[in-house]
Amino acid sequence: MLTLYNARSIITMNESLPRASAVLVRDGMIIEVGEPERMEPWLRHEEYVVDDRFAEQVICPGFIDPHLHPSMAAVLLPMEFITAMRWKLPWGEVQPVTDSDGFDERMAALSDMKGVGEPLFIWGYHQLWHGPMSRARIETVTGDKPTVVWHRSFHEVYMNAAAMDMIGVVAAEIKPGMQIDIERGWFFEGGLGYAISRLNPWILAPEQYAAGLQRLKQVVHSGGHTTIGDLATGMFNLTAEAEALSQHLEGDDVPFRTRLVAHGTVLTKGGVPPQQGPELAEALLQRNSHRLHFGRHIKLFSDGAFFSQLAQLQAPGYIDGHHGEWLSTPEVLEQHIRSYWYAGYQIHVHVTGDLGLQLTLDILQKMQEEKPRFNHGFTLEHFGFSTPEQIRQIKVLGAQVSANVYYLHELSDSYTQSGIGYERASQMARLGSCFKAGINTTVHSDFTMAPAEPLNSMWVAVNRINHVGDVMGLTEAISPEQALQAITLNAAHVLGMADITGSIRAGKRADFTVLDDDPLTCDPLCLRDINIAATVFEGKVFPLV
């Protein structure tokens, strides 16, 4: 049975046929796009129905977020949020808390709501708004109630003594270089892994984790997505994550597919040499199902968290003179990249600072000299700080960019004052230069680092307005057409799925996002306010109430 969907307009992201008014679907596949009268040859030969429910709306290719973290979201969403920005979630709004006194007052109120001995988990702390955090500060507010304060970046966590006792932190195990300050109760970057391994019985408790994944499912659908990328599957526990994802993100009620990309350094933890990584990654393909699919992709890490100001920067660095951190030492990162490069994998590398980016580009240059590859899909993830010269190098080396443009909105003002100065802060997420250079460029949320709202990412990329209302680096803005391409077709290319999704044309899956307004003709300042009416995943309509 054919279904003919009529619409006020269909934006196809197919340059050969950019606009249409109807799309014909059968068994989840697009049969033809165009005008209804041109589809008569199909309609004469098969039974069909006409569906006019979207006749007054605009159909776009299904939105794609190529980089978020379902398991991280499932861990964080059940926590209490204390954040400097307003968070709009399907089940309610979180109002901003923008100073240290407000943070402590809210933490105290939340502590009072918990039962005796019940641990308190908080997410959203950021030092630029909420002041320095420490074990002592937490204990001043919550006393001996086990309390965990997770940094906005996710890359850092603070605990009081009661929480460290609860999870079994052993002070004698803490060695120099582990990125742990036991006196402050601070676990960051590599030290976060130590903390997570002991927090898992609480944050991965089956009932809580399942509730978090159900919330994540709501968030993804609410944002209008039909495809997402899980960029670091296994960051907590690969087996537990894979089983939970299979239980909650597979099935006819799930309105999106997920590209699973394994956390490369976790695969080889425990002394396994990097050279064995590709073999271990290959075994994950056996877990594939209809909506959950590992490809020959791997996620690796260069420098530290952008939100924590732990990105590695070239001179002149940070205003206060501090230095960033490496998530992988340069030598270890090169070993991992070489293993996966020679095995033919598409490599995604977390890079936030221009020094971390340069290290990664230099390694990519070395790989191309050792073993040239074409269409390799090497992707630079996050792309916070960069230089104009690096844009040229990215293009020459054939790499792609997946940027978190939301950095600019939330952080450019505070980083101007307390980070790196105006020039570099205004040029975060240098998207305009990437598009001008012809680099395949997409944007992502890294949820929960940014709201999982592609229209909001479009709004930031097009307008480059920060949270205090200043326009930052307007020359790096992109057009609405480029921004829509970034959250559809370009994102599909980054995930290696452009053959099945990302545009509306015959032969692709019937993945659509249905809007009440046209994102290419509306006032660009209104992009983030466009109502999402429904999504269509492989031909099945999922309304948004």
Coordinates of C-alpha atoms in Angstrom, one line a residue:
M1 CA 0.0 0.0 0.0
L2 CA 1.3 3.4 -1.0
T3 CA 0.8 6.5 1.2
L4 CA 0.9 9.9 -0.4
Y5 CA 1.7 12.7 2.0
N6 CA 0.8 16.2 0.9
A7 CA 2.5 19.2 2.6
R8 CA 2.5 23.0 2.3
S9 CA 6.2 22.5 1.3
I10 CA 8.8 19.7 1.5
I11 CA 12.4 20.7 1.9
T12 CA 14.3 17.8 0.5
M13 CA 18.0 18.7 0.9
N14 CA 18.4 17.2 -2.5
E15 CA 20.0 19.8 -4.8
S16 CA 18.5 18.3 -7.9
L17 CA 15.0 18.8 -6.5
P18 CA 15.1 21.2 -3.5
R19 CA 11.4 21.7 -3.0
A20 CA 8.3 19.5 -3.5
S21 CA 4.7 19.3 -2.3
A22 CA 4.2 15.6 -1.9
V23 CA 6.1 12.5 -1.0
L24 CA 5.1 8.9 -1.8
V25 CA 5.9 6.2 0.8
R26 CA 5.7 2.4 0.8
D27 CA 6.9 0.1 3.6
G28 CA 9.0 2.8 5.2
M29 CA 10.8 3.7 2.0
I30 CA 10.4 6.9 -0.1
I31 CA 9.1 5.9 -3.5
E32 CA 9.0 9.3 -5.2
V33 CA 9.1 13.0 -4.2
G34 CA 7.6 15.8 -6.3
E35 CA 4.1 17.0 -7.2
P36 CA 1.1 14.7 -6.9
E37 CA 0.2 14.7 -10.5
R38 CA 3.7 13.5 -11.5
M39 CA 3.1 10.4 -9.3
E40 CA 0.3 9.0 -11.5
P41 CA 2.4 6.2 -12.9
W42 CA 2.9 4.8 -9.4
L43 CA -0.7 5.4 -8.3
R44 CA -2.2 3.7 -11.4
H45 CA -0.4 0.4 -10.5
E46 CA -0.9 0.1 -6.8
E47 CA -3.4 0.8 -4.1
Y48 CA -2.8 4.0 -2.3
V49 CA -4.2 6.4 0.3
V50 CA -3.8 10.1 0.5
D51 CA -2.7 11.5 3.9
D52 CA -3.4 15.2 4.2
R53 CA -2.6 15.6 7.9
F54 CA 0.5 17.7 7.1
A55 CA -1.1 19.6 4.2
E56 CA -0.6 23.0 6.0
Q57 CA 2.8 22.2 7.4
V58 CA 6.4 21.9 6.2
I59 CA 8.2 18.5 5.9
C60 CA 12.0 18.4 6.4
P61 CA 14.3 15.4 6.4
G62 CA 14.3 13.8 9.8
F63 CA 16.6 15.7 12.2
I64 CA 19.9 14.0 13.1
D65 CA 22.1 14.6 16.2
P66 CA 25.3 12.9 15.3
H67 CA 26.8 13.2 18.8
L68 CA 25.0 12.7 22.0
H69 CA 25.2 10.2 24.9
P70 CA 22.1 8.1 25.7
S71 CA 23.8 6.4 28.6
M72 CA 25.2 9.6 30.1
A73 CA 21.8 11.2 29.7
A74 CA 20.2 8.2 31.4
V75 CA 22.6 8.6 34.3
L76 CA 22.1 12.4 34.6
L77 CA 18.4 12.9 33.9
P78 CA 17.2 11.3 37.1
M79 CA 19.6 13.6 39.1
E80 CA 18.7 17.0 40.5
F81 CA 19.6 19.9 38.2
I82 CA 21.1 23.1 39.5
T83 CA 22.2 24.9 36.3
A84 CA 23.2 28.5 35.3
M85 CA 20.9 28.3 32.2
R86 CA 17.2 27.5 32.0
W87 CA 16.6 24.0 30.9
K88 CA 13.4 23.1 29.1
L89 CA 12.6 19.4 29.3
P90 CA 9.5 17.5 28.1
W91 CA 8.4 17.0 31.8
G92 CA 9.1 20.5 33.0
E93 CA 11.5 23.4 33.2
V94 CA 14.6 24.0 35.4
Q95 CA 15.0 27.6 36.4
P96 CA 18.6 29.1 36.4
V97 CA 20.7 29.5 39.5
T98 CA 23.5 31.9 38.7
D99 CA 25.5 32.5 41.9
S100 CA 27.2 30.5 44.7
D101 CA 24.7 31.5 47.4
G102 CA 21.8 30.4 45.2
F103 CA 23.5 27.1 44.4
D104 CA 24.1 26.3 48.1
E105 CA 20.5 27.3 49.0
R106 CA 19.2 24.9 46.4
M107 CA 21.6 22.2 47.4
A108 CA 20.4 22.5 51.0
A109 CA 16.8 22.4 50.0
L110 CA 17.3 19.3 48.0
S111 CA 19.3 17.7 50.8
D112 CA 16.4 18.3 53.2
M113 CA 14.0 16.5 50.7
K114 CA 16.1 13.3 50.8
G115 CA 15.6 10.6 53.4
V116 CA 18.2 9.7 56.0
G117 CA 21.2 8.1 54.3
E118 CA 19.7 8.6 50.9
P119 CA 22.4 10.0 48.6
L120 CA 22.0 13.3 46.8
F121 CA 23.2 13.5 43.2
I122 CA 23.3 17.0 41.6
W123 CA 24.2 17.9 38.0
G124 CA 24.9 21.3 36.5
Y125 CA 27.6 23.0 38.7
H126 CA 29.9 25.4 36.9
Q127 CA 32.6 27.4 38.7
L128 CA 32.2 30.6 36.6
W129 CA 28.6 31.0 38.0
H130 CA 28.6 28.9 41.2
G131 CA 32.1 29.6 42.6
P132 CA 34.8 27.1 43.6
M133 CA 33.5 23.6 44.7
S134 CA 35.1 21.3 47.2
R135 CA 34.5 18.5 49.7
A136 CA 34.5 21.1 52.5
R137 CA 31.9 23.3 50.8
I138 CA 29.6 20.4 50.2
E139 CA 29.9 19.3 53.8
T140 CA 29.1 22.8 55.1
V141 CA 25.7 22.5 53.3
T142 CA 24.7 18.8 53.4
G143 CA 26.8 17.6 56.3
D144 CA 27.3 13.8 56.4
K145 CA 24.6 13.1 53.8
P146 CA 26.3 11.4 50.8
T147 CA 26.4 14.1 48.2
V148 CA 27.8 14.0 44.7
V149 CA 28.1 17.3 42.7
W150 CA 28.6 16.6 39.0
H151 CA 30.2 19.4 36.9
R152 CA 28.2 20.8 34.0
S153 CA 30.9 19.4 31.7
F154 CA 30.4 15.8 33.0
H155 CA 34.2 15.5 33.0
E156 CA 34.4 16.4 36.8
V157 CA 32.7 15.3 39.9
Y158 CA 33.0 16.4 43.5
M159 CA 32.0 14.4 46.6
N160 CA 31.9 14.9 50.3
A161 CA 33.5 12.4 52.7
A162 CA 30.2 10.5 53.2
A163 CA 29.9 9.9 49.4
M164 CA 33.5 8.8 49.1
D165 CA 33.0 6.4 52.0
M166 CA 29.7 5.1 50.4
I167 CA 31.4 4.2 47.1
G168 CA 34.6 2.9 48.7
V169 CA 37.2 5.4 47.7
V170 CA 40.5 4.3 49.2
A171 CA 42.9 7.2 49.8
A172 CA 45.9 4.9 49.6
E173 CA 45.0 4.0 46.0
I174 CA 45.3 7.6 44.8
K175 CA 48.6 8.1 43.1
P176 CA 50.1 11.2 41.5
G177 CA 48.9 11.8 37.9
M178 CA 45.5 10.1 38.4
Q179 CA 43.8 13.5 38.1
I180 CA 42.2 13.1 41.6
D181 CA 42.5 15.7 44.4
I182 CA 41.3 13.7 47.4
E183 CA 41.4 16.6 49.8
R184 CA 38.9 18.5 47.6
G185 CA 36.9 15.4 46.8
W186 CA 37.6 16.3 43.1
F187 CA 37.8 13.6 40.4
F188 CA 38.4 15.0 36.9
E189 CA 39.2 13.7 33.4
G190 CA 41.0 10.4 33.9
G191 CA 40.2 10.5 37.6
L192 CA 36.5 10.5 36.7
G193 CA 36.8 7.0 35.4
Y194 CA 38.0 5.9 38.9
A195 CA 35.0 7.6 40.4
I196 CA 32.5 6.2 37.9
S197 CA 33.7 2.6 38.4
R198 CA 32.7 3.0 42.0
L199 CA 29.5 5.0 41.4
N200 CA 28.1 2.5 38.9
P201 CA 26.0 0.5 41.5
W202 CA 24.1 3.7 42.2
I203 CA 24.0 5.5 38.8
L204 CA 23.4 2.3 36.8
A205 CA 20.9 0.8 39.2
P206 CA 18.5 -1.0 36.9
E207 CA 15.3 0.9 37.8
Q208 CA 16.9 4.3 37.9
Y209 CA 18.9 3.7 34.6
A210 CA 15.7 2.5 32.9
A211 CA 13.8 5.6 34.0
G212 CA 16.7 7.7 32.6
L213 CA 16.6 6.0 29.2
Q214 CA 12.8 6.5 29.0
R215 CA 13.4 10.2 29.7
L216 CA 16.1 10.3 27.1
K217 CA 13.7 8.8 24.6
Q218 CA 11.2 11.6 25.3
V219 CA 14.0 14.2 24.9
V220 CA 15.1 12.8 21.5
H221 CA 11.6 12.7 20.1
S222 CA 10.7 16.1 21.5
G223 CA 13.7 17.6 19.6
G224 CA 12.4 16.2 16.3
H225 CA 15.1 13.6 15.8
T226 CA 14.8 10.4 13.7
T227 CA 18.5 9.5 14.0
I228 CA 21.1 10.0 16.7
G229 CA 24.7 9.0 17.3
D230 CA 25.9 7.5 20.6
L231 CA 29.4 8.8 20.5
A232 CA 31.2 6.8 23.3
T233 CA 29.1 3.6 23.9
G234 CA 30.6 1.8 26.9
M235 CA 31.7 4.9 28.9
F236 CA 30.2 3.4 32.0
N237 CA 29.9 -0.4 31.4
L238 CA 29.7 -1.7 27.8
T239 CA 27.7 -4.9 28.6
A240 CA 25.2 -3.2 30.9
E241 CA 24.8 -0.3 28.5
A242 CA 24.3 -2.5 25.4
E243 CA 21.7 -4.6 27.2
A244 CA 19.8 -1.6 28.5
L245 CA 19.9 0.2 25.1
S246 CA 18.6 -3.0 23.5
Q247 CA 15.7 -3.1 26.0
H248 CA 14.7 0.5 25.8
L249 CA 15.8 2.0 22.5
E250 CA 14.8 -1.0 20.3
G251 CA 11.1 -1.7 19.4
D252 CA 8.2 -0.3 17.4
D253 CA 7.5 2.5 19.9
V254 CA 11.0 4.0 19.4
P255 CA 10.8 6.8 16.8
F256 CA 14.5 6.9 16.0
R257 CA 17.6 4.8 15.2
T258 CA 21.0 5.0 17.0
R259 CA 24.4 4.7 15.5
L260 CA 26.6 3.2 18.3
V261 CA 30.2 4.3 18.3
A262 CA 32.3 2.6 20.9
H263 CA 34.6 4.4 23.4
G264 CA 37.9 3.2 22.0
T265 CA 40.1 3.6 25.1
V266 CA 37.5 1.7 27.3
L267 CA 37.6 -1.2 24.9
T268 CA 41.3 -1.6 25.6
K269 CA 41.4 -0.8 29.3
G270 CA 43.1 -3.1 31.7
G271 CA 46.4 -3.3 29.8
V272 CA 45.0 -4.5 26.5
P273 CA 47.3 -3.1 23.8
P274 CA 45.8 -0.5 21.4
Q275 CA 46.6 -2.9 18.5
Q276 CA 43.9 -5.2 19.6
G277 CA 41.3 -2.5 19.6
P278 CA 40.0 -3.0 16.1
E279 CA 39.4 -6.8 16.7
L280 CA 37.4 -6.0 19.9
A281 CA 35.4 -3.3 18.0
E282 CA 34.7 -5.7 15.2
A283 CA 33.1 -8.1 17.6
L284 CA 30.5 -5.5 18.6
L285 CA 28.9 -5.7 15.2
Q286 CA 27.3 -8.9 16.3
R287 CA 25.1 -6.9 18.7
N288 CA 23.4 -4.9 15.8
S289 CA 19.7 -4.8 15.6
H290 CA 17.2 -2.8 13.5
R291 CA 17.4 0.5 15.4
L292 CA 20.8 0.0 17.2
H293 CA 23.7 -0.3 14.9
F294 CA 27.5 -0.4 15.5
G295 CA 29.4 0.5 12.3
R296 CA 33.1 0.5 11.7
H297 CA 33.4 3.7 13.7
I298 CA 35.5 4.4 16.9
K299 CA 35.6 7.3 19.4
L300 CA 38.9 8.6 20.8
F301 CA 39.9 11.5 22.9
S302 CA 42.5 14.3 22.7
D303 CA 42.2 17.1 25.3
G304 CA 40.0 18.0 28.2
A305 CA 36.5 19.3 28.8
F306 CA 35.5 22.6 27.2
F307 CA 33.0 23.6 29.9
S308 CA 35.7 23.0 32.6
Q309 CA 38.3 25.1 30.8
L310 CA 40.5 22.1 30.5
A311 CA 40.8 22.3 26.7
Q312 CA 44.5 22.4 25.7
L313 CA 45.3 25.8 24.1
Q314 CA 48.1 27.2 22.0
A315 CA 49.7 30.5 23.1
P316 CA 48.5 32.8 24.6
G317 CA 46.5 30.2 26.5
Y318 CA 44.2 31.1 29.4
I319 CA 44.1 34.6 31.0
D320 CA 44.9 33.2 34.5
G321 CA 47.8 31.1 33.1
H322 CA 46.4 27.6 33.9
H323 CA 46.8 24.8 31.5
G324 CA 44.4 22.3 30.1
E325 CA 44.5 18.5 30.5
W326 CA 45.0 15.6 28.1
L327 CA 42.4 12.9 28.1
S328 CA 44.9 10.7 26.3
T329 CA 48.6 11.4 26.3
P330 CA 49.8 12.4 22.8
E331 CA 51.7 9.1 22.5
V332 CA 48.7 6.9 23.5
L333 CA 46.3 8.8 21.2
E334 CA 48.7 8.3 18.3
Q335 CA 48.9 4.5 19.0
H336 CA 45.1 4.2 19.1
I337 CA 44.6 6.3 15.9
R338 CA 47.2 4.3 14.0
S339 CA 45.5 1.0 15.0
Y340 CA 42.1 2.0 13.8
W341 CA 43.4 3.9 10.8
Y342 CA 45.2 0.9 9.4
A343 CA 42.1 -1.2 10.1
G344 CA 40.0 1.1 7.9
Y345 CA 37.8 2.6 10.6
Q346 CA 36.1 5.9 10.6
I347 CA 37.7 7.7 13.5
H348 CA 36.0 10.3 15.7
V349 CA 38.3 12.3 18.0
H350 CA 37.1 14.6 20.8
V351 CA 39.0 17.9 20.4
T352 CA 38.1 21.1 22.2
G353 CA 41.1 23.4 22.2
D354 CA 43.3 24.5 19.3
L355 CA 46.3 22.7 20.8
G356 CA 44.3 19.5 21.1
L357 CA 43.1 20.0 17.5
Q358 CA 46.6 20.6 16.3
L359 CA 47.9 17.4 17.9
T360 CA 45.1 15.5 16.3
L361 CA 45.7 17.0 12.9
D362 CA 49.4 16.3 13.1
I363 CA 48.7 12.7 13.8
L364 CA 46.2 12.5 10.9
Q365 CA 48.9 14.1 8.6
K366 CA 51.3 11.3 9.8
M367 CA 48.7 8.6 9.0
Q368 CA 48.1 10.0 5.5
E369 CA 51.8 9.9 4.9
E370 CA 52.1 6.3 6.2
K371 CA 49.0 4.9 4.6
P372 CA 47.0 7.3 2.4
R373 CA 43.2 6.9 2.6
F374 CA 40.4 8.6 0.7
N375 CA 36.9 9.1 2.0
H376 CA 38.1 8.1 5.4
G377 CA 35.5 10.1 7.4
F378 CA 38.0 11.2 10.1
T379 CA 35.8 13.5 12.2
L380 CA 36.8 16.3 14.7
E381 CA 34.2 16.3 17.4
H382 CA 33.2 19.4 19.4
F383 CA 35.7 21.8 17.7
G384 CA 35.5 24.5 20.3
F385 CA 38.7 26.6 19.6
S386 CA 40.5 26.6 16.2
T387 CA 42.6 28.8 14.1
P388 CA 42.0 29.9 10.4
E389 CA 45.2 28.0 9.4
Q390 CA 43.8 24.8 10.9
I391 CA 40.7 25.1 8.7
R392 CA 42.9 24.8 5.6
Q393 CA 44.7 21.8 7.1
I394 CA 41.4 20.1 7.9
K395 CA 40.3 20.5 4.3
V396 CA 43.6 19.3 2.8
L397 CA 43.6 16.2 5.0
G398 CA 40.0 15.3 4.1
A399 CA 38.6 15.5 7.6
Q400 CA 35.1 16.4 8.8
V401 CA 33.8 18.7 11.6
S402 CA 31.1 18.0 14.1
A403 CA 30.8 21.1 16.2
N404 CA 29.0 22.0 19.4
V405 CA 27.9 25.5 18.4
Y406 CA 26.0 25.9 21.7
Y407 CA 29.4 26.6 23.4
L408 CA 29.1 30.0 21.9
H409 CA 25.7 30.7 23.3
E410 CA 26.3 29.6 26.9
L411 CA 30.1 30.3 27.4
S412 CA 31.3 33.1 25.1
D413 CA 30.5 35.9 27.5
S414 CA 31.9 34.3 30.6
Y415 CA 35.0 33.0 28.7
T416 CA 35.6 36.5 27.4
Q417 CA 35.8 37.8 31.0
S418 CA 37.3 34.8 32.8
G419 CA 39.0 32.6 30.2
I420 CA 40.5 33.6 26.9
G421 CA 39.5 37.2 26.0
Y422 CA 37.1 38.5 23.4
E423 CA 38.8 37.6 20.1
R424 CA 39.0 33.9 20.6
A425 CA 35.7 33.6 22.6
S426 CA 33.8 35.3 19.7
Q427 CA 35.2 32.7 17.3
M428 CA 34.2 29.5 19.0
A429 CA 32.8 26.9 16.6
R430 CA 34.2 28.4 13.4
L431 CA 31.4 27.1 11.2
G432 CA 31.4 29.8 8.5
S433 CA 35.0 29.1 7.6
C434 CA 34.3 25.4 7.5
F435 CA 31.5 25.8 5.0
K436 CA 33.4 28.2 2.9
A437 CA 36.3 25.7 2.7
G438 CA 33.9 23.0 1.6
I439 CA 34.4 20.8 4.7
N440 CA 31.5 18.5 5.5
T441 CA 30.3 20.2 8.7
T442 CA 27.6 19.3 11.1
V443 CA 26.5 20.4 14.6
H444 CA 25.6 18.4 17.6
S445 CA 24.3 18.7 21.2
D446 CA 26.6 16.3 23.0
F447 CA 23.5 16.1 25.3
T448 CA 23.5 17.0 28.1
M449 CA 26.3 19.5 27.2
A450 CA 23.6 21.3 25.2
P451 CA 19.9 20.9 24.8
A452 CA 19.0 18.1 22.3
E453 CA 17.1 20.6 20.1
P454 CA 18.4 20.8 16.5
L455 CA 16.3 24.0 15.9
N456 CA 18.1 25.6 18.8
S457 CA 21.5 24.6 17.3
M458 CA 20.3 26.1 14.0
W459 CA 19.4 29.3 15.8
V460 CA 22.8 29.7 17.4
A461 CA 24.7 28.8 14.2
V462 CA 22.7 31.3 12.1
N463 CA 22.5 34.2 14.6
R464 CA 25.6 33.6 16.9
I465 CA 23.8 35.3 19.8
N466 CA 25.1 34.5 23.3
H467 CA 23.1 34.2 26.5
V468 CA 23.5 37.9 27.3
G469 CA 22.3 38.9 23.8
D470 CA 25.6 39.8 22.2
V471 CA 26.3 38.8 18.6
M472 CA 29.7 37.0 18.6
G473 CA 31.8 36.6 15.5
L474 CA 29.1 37.2 12.9
T475 CA 31.5 36.4 10.0
E476 CA 31.4 32.8 11.3
A477 CA 27.6 32.6 11.0
I478 CA 26.1 30.3 8.4
S479 CA 22.9 30.6 6.4
P480 CA 19.6 28.8 7.4
E481 CA 20.1 26.5 4.4
Q482 CA 23.6 25.5 5.6
A483 CA 22.3 25.1 9.2
L484 CA 19.5 22.8 8.0
Q485 CA 22.0 20.9 6.0
A486 CA 24.2 20.6 9.1
I487 CA 21.4 18.8 11.1
T488 CA 20.3 16.6 8.3
L489 CA 22.4 15.5 5.3
N490 CA 25.8 16.5 6.7
A491 CA 25.1 14.7 9.9
A492 CA 24.1 11.6 8.0
H493 CA 27.5 11.7 6.3
V494 CA 29.3 12.0 9.6
L495 CA 27.5 8.9 10.9
G496 CA 28.1 7.0 7.6
M497 CA 24.3 6.8 7.0
A498 CA 23.8 9.2 4.1
D499 CA 22.7 6.3 1.9
I500 CA 19.6 5.7 4.0
T501 CA 18.7 9.1 5.6
G502 CA 19.5 12.8 5.7
S503 CA 17.5 13.9 2.6
I504 CA 14.2 13.2 1.1
R505 CA 14.6 11.3 -2.2
A506 CA 13.5 8.1 -3.8
G507 CA 15.1 5.1 -2.2
K508 CA 15.8 6.5 1.2
R509 CA 14.0 5.7 4.4
A510 CA 10.9 7.8 5.1
D511 CA 12.3 9.8 7.9
F512 CA 10.7 13.3 8.3
T513 CA 10.4 16.1 10.8
V514 CA 7.2 18.0 10.4
L515 CA 7.2 21.7 11.3
D516 CA 4.6 24.4 11.6
D517 CA 6.8 27.0 9.9
D518 CA 9.4 27.0 7.2
P519 CA 13.0 27.2 8.7
L520 CA 14.4 28.6 5.4
T521 CA 11.9 31.5 5.0
C522 CA 11.0 32.5 8.6
D523 CA 12.8 35.2 10.5
P524 CA 16.1 33.6 11.5
L525 CA 15.6 34.9 15.0
C526 CA 12.5 32.7 15.3
L527 CA 14.2 29.4 14.3
R528 CA 14.3 28.0 17.8
D529 CA 10.6 28.8 18.4
I530 CA 9.3 26.8 15.4
N531 CA 6.8 24.2 16.7
I532 CA 7.6 20.5 15.8
A533 CA 4.3 18.9 15.1
A534 CA 5.5 15.3 14.5
T535 CA 8.2 13.0 13.3
V536 CA 7.9 10.2 10.8
F537 CA 10.3 7.3 11.2
E538 CA 10.5 4.8 8.4
G539 CA 7.0 5.7 7.4
K540 CA 5.4 5.6 10.8
V541 CA 4.0 8.8 12.2
F542 CA 4.9 9.8 15.7
P543 CA 2.9 12.9 16.7
L544 CA 4.3 15.4 19.3
V545 CA 1.6 16.4 21.8

